Amino acid sequence: MKKIVAIIRPNKLDEVKDALEEIGCHGVTVTEVKGRGRQLGITESYRGSDYRIDMLPKTRLEIVVQDENLEEVVTAIVETAQTGDIGDGKIFISPVEEVVRIRTGERGDKAV
Amino acid sequence: MDPALNSGDTAWMLISTALVMLMTVPGVALFYGGLTKRVNVLNTMFMSLIAFSITSIIWVLYGYQFAFGTDMLGGIIGNPANLLFNGIGVDQMATLAPTIPETVYIAFQMTFAAITIALISGAVVERMKFSSWLVFILAWVSLVYVPIAHWVWGGGWLAQLGALDFAGGTVVHINSGVAALALVLLLGKRKEVKLLPHNLGYSVIGAALLWFGWFGFNAGSALTAGGLAGSAFIVTNTAAAAAMISWVIIDYIKTGKPTLLGAISGAVAGLVAITPAAGFVTLQAAVIIGLVTSAVSYFAISFLKSKLGYDDALDVFGIHGMSGLWGALATGLFAAPFINELGTGAFYGNPGQIVTQIIAVAAVAAYSFVVTLLIGKIIDIIIGLRVEDREEIEGLDITQHEESGYRI
């Protein structure tokens, strides 16, 4: 099992959610976060003064998938969240040791 | 004029009074509240709100009487014959506005005093102790606003000199702008000096309410419901519109993009600049006053402020002080006798008016600056002006009021 953490543009959330649903991936946790990448934010101008805003609002998705579904889910996210401009975000993939469904006590792949 | 009640005038002045009240709360409160950090939004709005209530009490107990009482001491102050509202009858007509009841005139003038002190708060937000602000309101309205209102409007020495200030360019805007500058020099810079509005939407609503209320402020200052009020109304709107367009053009030239904050800053600057001139100038002059004022305020904010290094958080000096200054001088240039027989400016054959305007501006600015410094210094010594560093970082909503603007 793998955990996918995807940092995407907030305005791409609905598209990504729909794409995930289409491939049968329903379980997702969404958080509103702030962060920055290599470009160190953007510049905003108020009353003639420029300010660098280095923490931008982003949306963080957490999805745990079975190993065989990993590529399909990652591809779906990349295809829908991509604009080609700086700030599209990143996907981090890490192994998951165990998953437990609280309602039934099921463990492993069955609980994903 | 026959000192008999005119119900049309009275109705208009009651409405105007309510309109000017709307400028302070919610106008200034929202305009300023949106521009501050989210952890200071309540404190910022509260400063305007409490300014209105404290001034309301001062005004009826003694403020109006000293400001608008019969002149004494050679034009310095009014004779407070009616302290605590004693002897002001329900049916008594106002001396300075003989077709409306004195009670209505008192209420109208009260709203001017309240907005003037509320305007100052924009400079000192995010770092001033709330308790010190309360004491400051009491002292400043009593010792700065009241005498200056008497000098210019209550028959005092500047009125006798012939200074023109239709609705408060000098009394309200230069006065509050300069006082704001004095107070921030005492307070010092904020730890985080950026102007990063946490909710510009509030500021747009606040600015729109200011603009709306300003019709009462300027057209109400005609003190009658007639042609002069109509003329003041239309020049007010025209100057604000011209100044907004002018600020947007400057934004385009300087940064390539128009900003909403720039647009509403321009509108407010235009409203400020036309205020002293509203009942004296033509529509064409209003366009010029509006177009020029944005450049004046923009220069003050983007150049003067960083050059001199003071931290006027929401640019009270830059917008009210500087546009007020331009408006007061422009009144001396553009006042047209066929609009209002009381004012003839340099372009209509009376160059001396500009000298009178300069004297009025200089006197009001100097008095306001020095006395505000003294008041601020005394408060600083006795109870301290500024919150502790920890409180400033945590935000004034929690540390001063134990409340929070947003709970999500």
PDB file of N, CA, C and O in Angstrom, chain A residues 44-48 51-53, chain B residues 194-197 265 298 314-315:
ATOM      1  N   GLU A  44       2.731  40.891  -4.752  1.00  0.00           N
ATOM      2  CA  GLU A  44       1.464  41.635  -4.776  1.00  0.00           C
ATOM      3  C   GLU A  44       1.765  43.110  -4.556  1.00  0.00           C
ATOM      4  O   GLU A  44       2.748  43.445  -3.907  1.00  0.00           O
ATOM      5  N   SER A  45       0.900  43.970  -5.076  1.00  0.00           N
ATOM      6  CA  SER A  45       1.149  45.405  -4.986  1.00  0.00           C
ATOM      7  C   SER A  45      -0.006  46.099  -4.271  1.00  0.00           C
ATOM      8  O   SER A  45      -1.157  45.950  -4.674  1.00  0.00           O
ATOM      9  N   TYR A  46       0.289  46.803  -3.174  1.00  0.00           N
ATOM     10  CA  TYR A  46      -0.748  47.552  -2.455  1.00  0.00           C
ATOM     11  C   TYR A  46      -0.333  49.011  -2.315  1.00  0.00           C
ATOM     12  O   TYR A  46       0.722  49.292  -1.760  1.00  0.00           O
ATOM     13  N   ARG A  47      -1.176  49.906  -2.784  1.00  0.00           N
ATOM     14  CA  ARG A  47      -0.912  51.352  -2.756  1.00  0.00           C
ATOM     15  C   ARG A  47       0.503  51.671  -3.224  1.00  0.00           C
ATOM     16  O   ARG A  47       1.258  52.349  -2.547  1.00  0.00           O
ATOM     17  N   GLY A  48       0.866  51.070  -4.351  1.00  0.00           N
ATOM     18  CA  GLY A  48       2.136  51.416  -4.972  1.00  0.00           C
ATOM     19  C   GLY A  48       3.357  50.715  -4.400  1.00  0.00           C
ATOM     20  O   GLY A  48       4.456  50.896  -4.898  1.00  0.00           O
ATOM     21  N   TYR A  51       4.996  43.768  -2.410  1.00  0.00           N
ATOM     22  CA  TYR A  51       5.301  42.851  -1.313  1.00  0.00           C
ATOM     23  C   TYR A  51       5.403  41.446  -1.873  1.00  0.00           C
ATOM     24  O   TYR A  51       4.555  41.026  -2.658  1.00  0.00           O
ATOM     25  N   ARG A  52       6.444  40.687  -1.457  1.00  0.00           N
ATOM     26  CA  ARG A  52       6.543  39.295  -1.887  1.00  0.00           C
ATOM     27  C   ARG A  52       5.729  38.421  -0.947  1.00  0.00           C
ATOM     28  O   ARG A  52       5.923  38.459   0.266  1.00  0.00           O
ATOM     29  N   ILE A  53       4.798  37.694  -1.516  1.00  0.00           N
ATOM     30  CA  ILE A  53       3.986  36.789  -0.724  1.00  0.00           C
ATOM     31  C   ILE A  53       4.599  35.410  -0.893  1.00  0.00           C
ATOM     32  O   ILE A  53       4.494  34.799  -1.958  1.00  0.00           O
TER      33      ILE A  53
ATOM     34  N   LYS B 194       4.193  45.859   6.800  1.00  0.00           N
ATOM     35  CA  LYS B 194       3.534  45.721   5.502  1.00  0.00           C
ATOM     36  C   LYS B 194       2.055  46.104   5.554  1.00  0.00           C
ATOM     37  O   LYS B 194       1.399  45.895   6.562  1.00  0.00           O
ATOM     38  N   LEU B 195       1.581  46.651   4.440  1.00  0.00           N
ATOM     39  CA  LEU B 195       0.142  46.846   4.290  1.00  0.00           C
ATOM     40  C   LEU B 195      -0.371  45.675   3.450  1.00  0.00           C
ATOM     41  O   LEU B 195      -0.336  45.710   2.231  1.00  0.00           O
ATOM     42  N   LEU B 196      -0.775  44.614   4.143  1.00  0.00           N
ATOM     43  CA  LEU B 196      -1.322  43.462   3.438  1.00  0.00           C
ATOM     44  C   LEU B 196      -2.755  43.267   3.919  1.00  0.00           C
ATOM     45  O   LEU B 196      -2.987  42.646   4.951  1.00  0.00           O
ATOM     46  N   PRO B 197      -3.711  43.825   3.196  1.00  0.00           N
ATOM     47  CA  PRO B 197      -5.103  43.788   3.666  1.00  0.00           C
ATOM     48  C   PRO B 197      -5.589  42.353   3.847  1.00  0.00           C
ATOM     49  O   PRO B 197      -5.344  41.514   2.975  1.00  0.00           O
ATOM     50  N   SER B 265      -8.680  54.063  -2.768  1.00  0.00           N
ATOM     51  CA  SER B 265      -7.849  55.099  -2.137  1.00  0.00           C
ATOM     52  C   SER B 265      -8.014  56.404  -2.908  1.00  0.00           C
ATOM     53  O   SER B 265      -8.111  57.479  -2.308  1.00  0.00           O
ATOM     54  N   TYR B 298      -0.641  59.874  -3.836  1.00  0.00           N
ATOM     55  CA  TYR B 298       0.206  58.764  -4.297  1.00  0.00           C
ATOM     56  C   TYR B 298       1.675  59.089  -4.022  1.00  0.00           C
ATOM     57  O   TYR B 298       2.432  58.250  -3.536  1.00  0.00           O
ATOM     58  N   LEU B 314      -2.268  52.960   7.758  1.00  0.00           N
ATOM     59  CA  LEU B 314      -3.256  52.952   6.681  1.00  0.00           C
ATOM     60  C   LEU B 314      -3.253  54.275   5.904  1.00  0.00           C
ATOM     61  O   LEU B 314      -4.226  54.635   5.256  1.00  0.00           O
ATOM     62  N   ASP B 315      -2.148  55.004   6.016  1.00  0.00           N
ATOM     63  CA  ASP B 315      -1.927  56.217   5.218  1.00  0.00           C
ATOM     64  C   ASP B 315      -2.935  57.338   5.487  1.00  0.00           C
ATOM     65  O   ASP B 315      -3.447  57.972   4.561  1.00  0.00           O
TER      66      ASP B 315
END
